[in-house]
PDB file of C-alpha atoms in Angstrom:
ATOM      1  CA  MET A 750     200.863 196.633 167.031  1.00 48.00           C
ATOM      2  CA  GLU A 751     197.410 194.836 167.303  1.00 50.00           C
ATOM      3  CA  ALA A 752     195.991 192.814 165.688  1.00 50.00           C
ATOM      4  CA  PRO A 753     193.377 194.180 163.375  1.00 52.00           C
ATOM      5  CA  PRO A 754     189.472 192.623 164.292  1.00 53.00           C
ATOM      6  CA  THR A 755     188.139 189.650 163.786  1.00 51.00           C
ATOM      7  CA  ALA A 756     184.569 189.982 162.069  1.00 49.00           C
ATOM      8  CA  PRO A 757     182.210 188.198 165.188  1.00 53.00           C
ATOM      9  CA  ALA A 758     180.608 184.620 164.317  1.00 56.00           C
ATOM     10  CA  ALA A 759     177.107 185.331 165.226  1.00 60.00           C
ATOM     11  CA  PRO A 760     176.389 186.532 161.655  1.00 63.00           C
ATOM     12  CA  ARG A 761     177.818 184.853 159.710  1.00 64.00           C
ATOM     13  CA  ARG A 762     175.307 181.716 161.864  1.00 64.00           C
ATOM     14  CA  ARG A 763     172.887 183.688 160.794  1.00 67.00           C
ATOM     15  CA  ARG A 764     174.472 183.885 156.722  1.00 67.00           C
ATOM     16  CA  TRP A 765     174.734 179.834 157.245  1.00 67.00           C
ATOM     17  CA  ARG A 766     170.607 180.130 158.648  1.00 68.00           C
ATOM     18  CA  MET A 767     169.367 181.862 155.828  1.00 72.00           C
ATOM     19  CA  LEU A 768     170.459 180.183 152.801  1.00 68.00           C
ATOM     20  CA  ALA A 769     169.799 176.183 154.720  1.00 66.00           C
ATOM     21  CA  GLY A 770     165.997 177.636 154.940  1.00 68.00           C
ATOM     22  CA  LEU A 771     166.346 179.026 151.404  1.00 70.00           C
ATOM     23  CA  LEU A 772     167.158 175.710 149.766  1.00 69.00           C
ATOM     24  CA  VAL A 773     164.989 173.284 152.693  1.00 67.00           C
ATOM     25  CA  VAL A 774     162.312 175.805 151.229  1.00 70.00           C
ATOM     26  CA  ALA A 775     163.400 174.829 147.004  1.00 70.00           C
ATOM     27  CA  VAL A 776     163.465 171.784 148.327  1.00 66.00           C
ATOM     28  CA  LEU A 777     159.208 172.120 149.080  1.00 70.00           C
ATOM     29  CA  LEU A 778     158.012 174.329 145.851  1.00 70.00           C
ATOM     30  CA  LEU A 779     159.955 171.562 144.049  1.00 67.00           C
ATOM     31  CA  VAL A 780     157.791 168.735 145.878  1.00 63.00           C
ATOM     32  CA  ALA A 781     154.565 170.568 145.950  1.00 66.00           C
ATOM     33  CA  GLY A 782     154.567 171.256 142.198  1.00 66.00           C
ATOM     34  CA  ARG A 783     155.603 167.962 141.313  1.00 64.00           C
ATOM     35  CA  LEU A 784     152.853 166.595 142.901  1.00 59.00           C
ATOM     36  CA  ALA A 785     151.221 169.646 141.974  1.00 61.00           C
ATOM     37  CA  TRP A 786     151.132 168.157 138.298  1.00 56.00           C
ATOM     38  CA  SER A 787     150.642 164.395 138.683  1.00 58.00           C
ATOM     39  CA  TRP A 788     147.458 165.771 139.764  1.00 55.00           C
ATOM     40  CA  MET A 789     146.653 168.458 137.522  1.00 54.00           C
ATOM     41  CA  ASP A 790     147.941 166.549 134.958  1.00 52.00           C
ATOM     42  CA  PRO A 791     146.284 167.218 131.375  1.00 52.00           C
ATOM     43  CA  PHE A 792     147.874 164.334 129.827  1.00 52.00           C
ATOM     44  CA  ARG A 793     147.485 161.460 132.085  1.00 55.00           C
ATOM     45  CA  GLU A 794     145.874 158.345 130.798  1.00 58.00           C
ATOM     46  CA  SER A 795     144.482 156.016 133.373  1.00 58.00           C
ATOM     47  CA  THR A 796     144.051 152.195 132.139  1.00 59.00           C
ATOM     48  CA  VAL A 797     141.307 150.130 132.302  1.00 57.00           C
ATOM     49  CA  ASP A 798     141.511 146.846 131.201  1.00 54.00           C
ATOM     50  CA  ARG A 799     138.392 145.055 130.673  1.00 54.00           C
ATOM     51  CA  SER A 800     139.342 142.274 128.256  1.00 52.00           C
ATOM     52  CA  GLN A 801     137.906 139.117 128.102  1.00 51.00           C
ATOM     53  CA  PRO A 802     139.613 135.718 129.601  1.00 52.00           C
ATOM     54  CA  VAL A 803     140.776 133.327 126.747  1.00 51.00           C
ATOM     55  CA  LEU A 804     139.378 129.748 129.219  1.00 56.00           C
ATOM     56  CA  LEU A 805     137.328 128.542 126.795  1.00 54.00           C
ATOM     57  CA  GLN A 806     139.862 128.633 124.356  1.00 55.00           C
ATOM     58  CA  SER A 807     142.342 126.578 126.859  1.00 58.00           C
ATOM     59  CA  ILE A 808     140.246 125.042 126.903  1.00 58.00           C
ATOM     60  CA  HIS A 809     138.992 123.675 124.000  1.00 56.00           C
ATOM     61  CA  ASP A 810     142.826 123.431 123.304  1.00 59.00           C
ATOM     62  CA  LEU A 811     142.745 120.405 125.784  1.00 62.00           C
ATOM     63  CA  SER A 812     139.833 119.170 122.712  1.00 73.00           C
ATOM     64  CA  ARG A 813     139.121 116.104 125.590  1.00 78.00           C
ATOM     65  CA  PHE A 814     140.388 115.200 128.926  1.00 82.00           C
ATOM     66  CA  GLU A 815     141.173 112.009 129.384  1.00 86.00           C
ATOM     67  CA  ALA A 816     140.292 112.202 132.858  1.00 88.00           C
ATOM     68  CA  ALA A 817     139.998 107.508 134.234  1.00 91.00           C
ATOM     69  CA  THR A 818     141.181 104.476 132.590  1.00 91.00           C
ATOM     70  CA  GLY A 819     140.188 101.199 134.092  1.00 92.00           C
ATOM     71  CA  ASN A 820     141.368  97.798 134.487  1.00 93.00           C
ATOM     72  CA  PHE A 821     139.045  94.964 133.823  1.00 92.00           C
ATOM     73  CA  GLN A 822     139.740  91.170 132.518  1.00 92.00           C
ATOM     74  CA  VAL A 823     136.776  89.090 132.288  1.00 90.00           C
ATOM     75  CA  ILE A 824     136.899  85.355 131.368  1.00 88.00           C
ATOM     76  CA  VAL A 825     135.347  83.817 128.103  1.00 87.00           C
ATOM     77  CA  ASP A 826     133.180  80.501 128.185  1.00 83.00           C
ATOM     78  CA  LEU A 827     132.296  80.293 124.898  1.00 77.00           C
ATOM     79  CA  GLU A 828     130.206  76.824 124.293  1.00 72.00           C
ATOM     80  CA  LYS A 829     129.051  75.562 120.167  1.00 73.00           C
ATOM     81  CA  ASP A 830     127.536  71.990 119.952  1.00 67.00           C
ATOM     82  CA  ALA A 831     125.891  70.480 117.464  1.00 64.00           C
ATOM     83  CA  ASP A 832     122.523  69.257 117.047  1.00 62.00           C
ATOM     84  CA  PHE A 833     122.232  65.324 117.379  1.00 58.00           C
ATOM     85  CA  LEU A 834     125.677  64.816 117.537  1.00 61.00           C
ATOM     86  CA  PRO A 835     127.806  64.386 120.950  1.00 57.00           C
ATOM     87  CA  ASP A 836     130.669  66.597 121.810  1.00 56.00           C
ATOM     88  CA  ALA A 837     133.186  64.520 121.421  1.00 55.00           C
ATOM     89  CA  ILE A 838     131.968  63.833 117.879  1.00 60.00           C
ATOM     90  CA  LYS A 839     130.927  67.514 116.969  1.00 60.00           C
ATOM     91  CA  GLY A 840     131.262  70.656 119.668  1.00 63.00           C
ATOM     92  CA  THR A 841     133.888  73.139 120.821  1.00 74.00           C
ATOM     93  CA  ARG A 842     134.085  75.087 124.329  1.00 74.00           C
ATOM     94  CA  THR A 843     137.219  76.886 124.719  1.00 82.00           C
ATOM     95  CA  LEU A 844     137.870  78.891 127.747  1.00 87.00           C
ATOM     96  CA  PHE A 845     139.370  82.704 126.941  1.00 89.00           C
ATOM     97  CA  VAL A 846     140.755  85.494 129.337  1.00 90.00           C
ATOM     98  CA  GLY A 847     140.076  88.921 128.459  1.00 91.00           C
ATOM     99  CA  ALA A 848     142.230  91.640 129.850  1.00 93.00           C
ATOM    100  CA  GLY A 849     142.606  95.380 128.022  1.00 93.00           C
ATOM    101  CA  GLY A 850     141.538  99.208 129.407  1.00 93.00           C
ATOM    102  CA  VAL A 851     139.044 101.550 128.991  1.00 94.00           C
ATOM    103  CA  ASP A 852     139.053 105.183 129.154  1.00 92.00           C
ATOM    104  CA  ALA A 853     136.848 107.420 130.051  1.00 94.00           C
ATOM    105  CA  TYR A 854     136.543 110.924 128.709  1.00 92.00           C
ATOM    106  CA  VAL A 855     135.028 113.811 128.655  1.00 89.00           C
ATOM    107  CA  ASP A 856     134.864 115.677 125.273  1.00 87.00           C
ATOM    108  CA  PHE A 857     135.590 119.953 125.749  1.00 83.00           C
ATOM    109  CA  SER A 858     135.727 120.382 121.736  1.00 79.00           C
ATOM    110  CA  ARG A 859     132.036 120.729 121.041  1.00 75.00           C
ATOM    111  CA  LEU A 860     131.556 123.238 123.967  1.00 77.00           C
ATOM    112  CA  GLY A 861     129.609 126.570 123.311  1.00 73.00           C
ATOM    113  CA  LYS A 862     129.974 130.056 124.497  1.00 73.00           C
ATOM    114  CA  ASP A 863     127.652 129.548 127.197  1.00 78.00           C
ATOM    115  CA  ALA A 864     129.319 127.067 128.335  1.00 82.00           C
ATOM    116  CA  LEU A 865     131.783 129.159 130.700  1.00 82.00           C
ATOM    117  CA  THR A 866     130.435 132.175 132.974  1.00 85.00           C
ATOM    118  CA  VAL A 867     132.590 134.705 135.074  1.00 86.00           C
ATOM    119  CA  SER A 868     131.216 137.769 137.408  1.00 86.00           C
ATOM    120  CA  PRO A 869     131.598 141.387 136.240  1.00 87.00           C
ATOM    121  CA  ASP A 870     134.091 141.187 138.424  1.00 85.00           C
ATOM    122  CA  ARG A 871     135.995 139.078 137.444  1.00 84.00           C
ATOM    123  CA  THR A 872     136.665 136.117 140.670  1.00 87.00           C
ATOM    124  CA  GLN A 873     133.849 133.678 139.990  1.00 88.00           C
ATOM    125  CA  VAL A 874     133.525 131.248 137.213  1.00 87.00           C
ATOM    126  CA  THR A 875     131.741 128.159 136.043  1.00 89.00           C
ATOM    127  CA  VAL A 876     131.876 126.125 133.671  1.00 87.00           C
ATOM    128  CA  ARG A 877     129.650 123.739 132.667  1.00 89.00           C
ATOM    129  CA  LEU A 878     130.810 120.355 131.198  1.00 87.00           C
ATOM    130  CA  PRO A 879     129.526 117.764 129.433  1.00 88.00           C
ATOM    131  CA  ARG A 880     128.977 113.769 130.933  1.00 91.00           C
ATOM    132  CA  ALA A 881     132.027 111.450 130.361  1.00 91.00           C
ATOM    133  CA  GLN A 882     131.914 109.111 127.722  1.00 91.00           C
ATOM    134  CA  LEU A 883     133.797 105.584 127.072  1.00 93.00           C
ATOM    135  CA  GLU A 884     135.935 104.518 124.559  1.00 91.00           C
ATOM    136  CA  LYS A 885     135.338 100.997 123.280  1.00 92.00           C
ATOM    137  CA  PRO A 886     137.737  98.565 125.655  1.00 92.00           C
ATOM    138  CA  ASN A 887     141.731  98.760 124.021  1.00 90.00           C
ATOM    139  CA  LEU A 888     141.964  94.732 125.034  1.00 90.00           C
ATOM    140  CA  ASP A 889     145.940  93.663 126.107  1.00 89.00           C
ATOM    141  CA  ASN A 890     146.871  91.520 123.593  1.00 87.00           C
ATOM    142  CA  GLY A 891     149.708  90.746 125.765  1.00 88.00           C
ATOM    143  CA  ARG A 892     147.628  89.156 128.320  1.00 90.00           C
ATOM    144  CA  SER A 893     144.724  88.301 126.102  1.00 89.00           C
ATOM    145  CA  TYR A 894     144.895  83.906 125.858  1.00 87.00           C
ATOM    146  CA  VAL A 895     143.355  80.973 125.535  1.00 86.00           C
ATOM    147  CA  TYR A 896     142.631  78.811 128.653  1.00 82.00           C
ATOM    148  CA  THR A 897     141.702  76.131 127.994  1.00 82.00           C
ATOM    149  CA  GLN A 898     139.805  74.381 124.195  1.00 73.00           C
ATOM    150  CA  GLU A 899     138.047  71.327 123.538  1.00 69.00           C
ATOM    151  CA  ARG A 900     137.349  70.170 121.073  1.00 67.00           C
ATOM    152  CA  GLY A 901     135.047  67.242 118.893  1.00 53.00           C
ATOM    153  CA  LEU A 902     136.050  64.858 116.475  1.00 56.00           C
ATOM    154  CA  PHE A 903     135.170  66.316 113.125  1.00 47.00           C
ATOM    155  CA  ASP A 904     136.356  70.258 114.523  1.00 50.00           C
ATOM    156  CA  ARG A 905     140.278  69.167 114.924  1.00 53.00           C
ATOM    157  CA  VAL A 906     139.633  67.378 111.233  1.00 49.00           C
ATOM    158  CA  SER A 907     138.070  71.025 110.215  1.00 53.00           C
ATOM    159  CA  ASP A 908     140.985  73.449 112.119  1.00 55.00           C
ATOM    160  CA  PHE A 909     143.733  70.304 110.367  1.00 45.00           C
ATOM    161  CA  LEU A 910     142.456  71.123 107.224  1.00 43.00           C
ATOM    162  CA  SER A 911     141.274  75.388 107.579  1.00 48.00           C
ATOM    163  CA  SER A 912     144.061  77.457 106.395  1.00 48.00           C
ATOM    164  CA  SER A 913     143.947  79.430 109.843  1.00 50.00           C
ATOM    165  CA  PRO A 914     143.059  76.992 112.561  1.00 46.00           C
ATOM    166  CA  GLY A 915     141.741  78.639 115.733  1.00 54.00           C
ATOM    167  CA  ASN A 916     140.331  82.077 114.486  1.00 63.00           C
ATOM    168  CA  GLN A 917     140.366  83.515 118.190  1.00 78.00           C
ATOM    169  CA  GLN A 918     138.285  86.710 116.511  1.00 84.00           C
ATOM    170  CA  GLU A 919     134.846  85.932 118.294  1.00 85.00           C
ATOM    171  CA  LEU A 920     136.673  85.133 121.689  1.00 86.00           C
ATOM    172  CA  TYR A 921     138.105  88.632 121.451  1.00 89.00           C
ATOM    173  CA  VAL A 922     134.886  90.614 119.332  1.00 90.00           C
ATOM    174  CA  LEU A 923     133.497  88.961 123.074  1.00 90.00           C
ATOM    175  CA  ALA A 924     135.879  89.768 125.839  1.00 91.00           C
ATOM    176  CA  GLU A 925     135.193  93.131 124.071  1.00 93.00           C
ATOM    177  CA  LYS A 926     131.321  94.011 124.673  1.00 92.00           C
ATOM    178  CA  LYS A 927     131.359  91.550 127.740  1.00 91.00           C
ATOM    179  CA  ILE A 928     134.539  94.888 128.935  1.00 93.00           C
ATOM    180  CA  ALA A 929     132.601  96.999 127.712  1.00 93.00           C
ATOM    181  CA  GLU A 930     128.738  96.050 129.268  1.00 92.00           C
ATOM    182  CA  ALA A 931     131.258  96.486 133.318  1.00 92.00           C
ATOM    183  CA  ALA A 932     132.835  99.244 132.488  1.00 93.00           C
ATOM    184  CA  LEU A 933     129.293 100.987 131.210  1.00 92.00           C
ATOM    185  CA  ALA A 934     127.774  99.258 135.073  1.00 92.00           C
ATOM    186  CA  SER A 935     131.330 100.480 137.295  1.00 91.00           C
ATOM    187  CA  ASP A 936     131.927 102.963 138.797  1.00 92.00           C
ATOM    188  CA  LEU A 937     134.644 104.539 135.780  1.00 93.00           C
ATOM    189  CA  ARG A 938     132.385 107.517 133.438  1.00 93.00           C
ATOM    190  CA  ASN A 939     131.405 108.753 137.892  1.00 92.00           C
ATOM    191  CA  ARG A 940     135.375 108.794 139.144  1.00 93.00           C
ATOM    192  CA  ALA A 941     136.306 111.284 135.170  1.00 93.00           C
ATOM    193  CA  ASP A 942     134.009 113.360 136.508  1.00 93.00           C
ATOM    194  CA  GLN A 943     135.178 113.993 139.171  1.00 93.00           C
ATOM    195  CA  ASN A 944     139.032 113.623 137.868  1.00 93.00           C
ATOM    196  CA  THR A 945     137.628 116.573 135.383  1.00 90.00           C
ATOM    197  CA  LYS A 946     136.560 118.684 138.159  1.00 91.00           C
ATOM    198  CA  MET A 947     139.394 118.740 139.886  1.00 91.00           C
ATOM    199  CA  MET A 948     141.764 119.842 137.061  1.00 89.00           C
ATOM    200  CA  LEU A 949     139.096 122.900 136.418  1.00 88.00           C
ATOM    201  CA  ASN A 950     139.453 123.799 139.251  1.00 90.00           C
ATOM    202  CA  GLY A 951     143.321 123.757 140.250  1.00 89.00           C
ATOM    203  CA  MET A 952     143.619 124.742 135.855  1.00 85.00           C
ATOM    204  CA  LEU A 953     141.087 127.876 136.994  1.00 86.00           C
ATOM    205  CA  THR A 954     142.131 129.024 140.556  1.00 87.00           C
ATOM    206  CA  GLY A 955     145.730 129.070 139.533  1.00 85.00           C
ATOM    207  CA  LEU A 956     144.505 131.716 136.327  1.00 81.00           C
ATOM    208  CA  GLY A 957     143.621 134.086 139.318  1.00 84.00           C
ATOM    209  CA  PHE A 958     139.572 133.537 139.373  1.00 87.00           C
ATOM    210  CA  ASP A 959     138.928 132.889 143.204  1.00 89.00           C
ATOM    211  CA  LYS A 960     135.530 130.710 143.185  1.00 91.00           C
ATOM    212  CA  VAL A 961     135.192 127.844 140.456  1.00 89.00           C
ATOM    213  CA  THR A 962     132.165 126.157 139.903  1.00 90.00           C
ATOM    214  CA  VAL A 963     132.137 123.181 137.581  1.00 88.00           C
ATOM    215  CA  LYS A 964     128.287 121.308 136.793  1.00 88.00           C
ATOM    216  CA  PHE A 965     127.822 119.703 133.653  1.00 86.00           C
ATOM    217  CA  ALA A 966     124.830 119.737 131.067  1.00 80.00           C
ATOM    218  CA  ASP A 967     121.886 116.991 133.508  1.00 80.00           C
ATOM    219  CA  GLU A 968     123.315 119.491 136.794  1.00 78.00           C
ATOM    220  CA  PRO A 969     120.840 122.141 137.256  1.00 71.00           C
TER     221      PRO A 969
END
């Protein structure tokens, strides 16, 4: 008995190729339709960020920046003499060592809106600041002391009878005054200005600005 004839392999392969081709065409049509819809989508939204930076608020929050501190020491030599009596009878001489610090700061609390200028593309910013100011000297009681004191006879008796002998308030006031004058004549304020510039440059660069310019009110 003879075996039944088998179907040729060639038509079967052609059917598989046609099916694969149809699948490829379907995928291409799906991708093309998706791209066309995304391009022609009438509901598509575009976002443009025109919001203003909050830098000025951030600077205001600092209130003031303690930019530098100077440590000073002064020797006060205070002598008081009577016009017609020798020093051994009436008169005092005191050597007082005064030590303390002076803070230099930049005040941000009064900056106006025009103190900050941002370029239209928000890549550059210019900040205008007031110059650094000096705080009142802060004498360190632990390092301030009377080194030596000479007193006449009348002054010794007066101190013995007084309820507050050896009052040093005048010495502290004079030491504070001399330290304030020394701080004013020093480079402390200029150092504070430079430190403030460095701080703002770092802060604003960290916020994404490519160029940061910090100027003071008296600069062109």
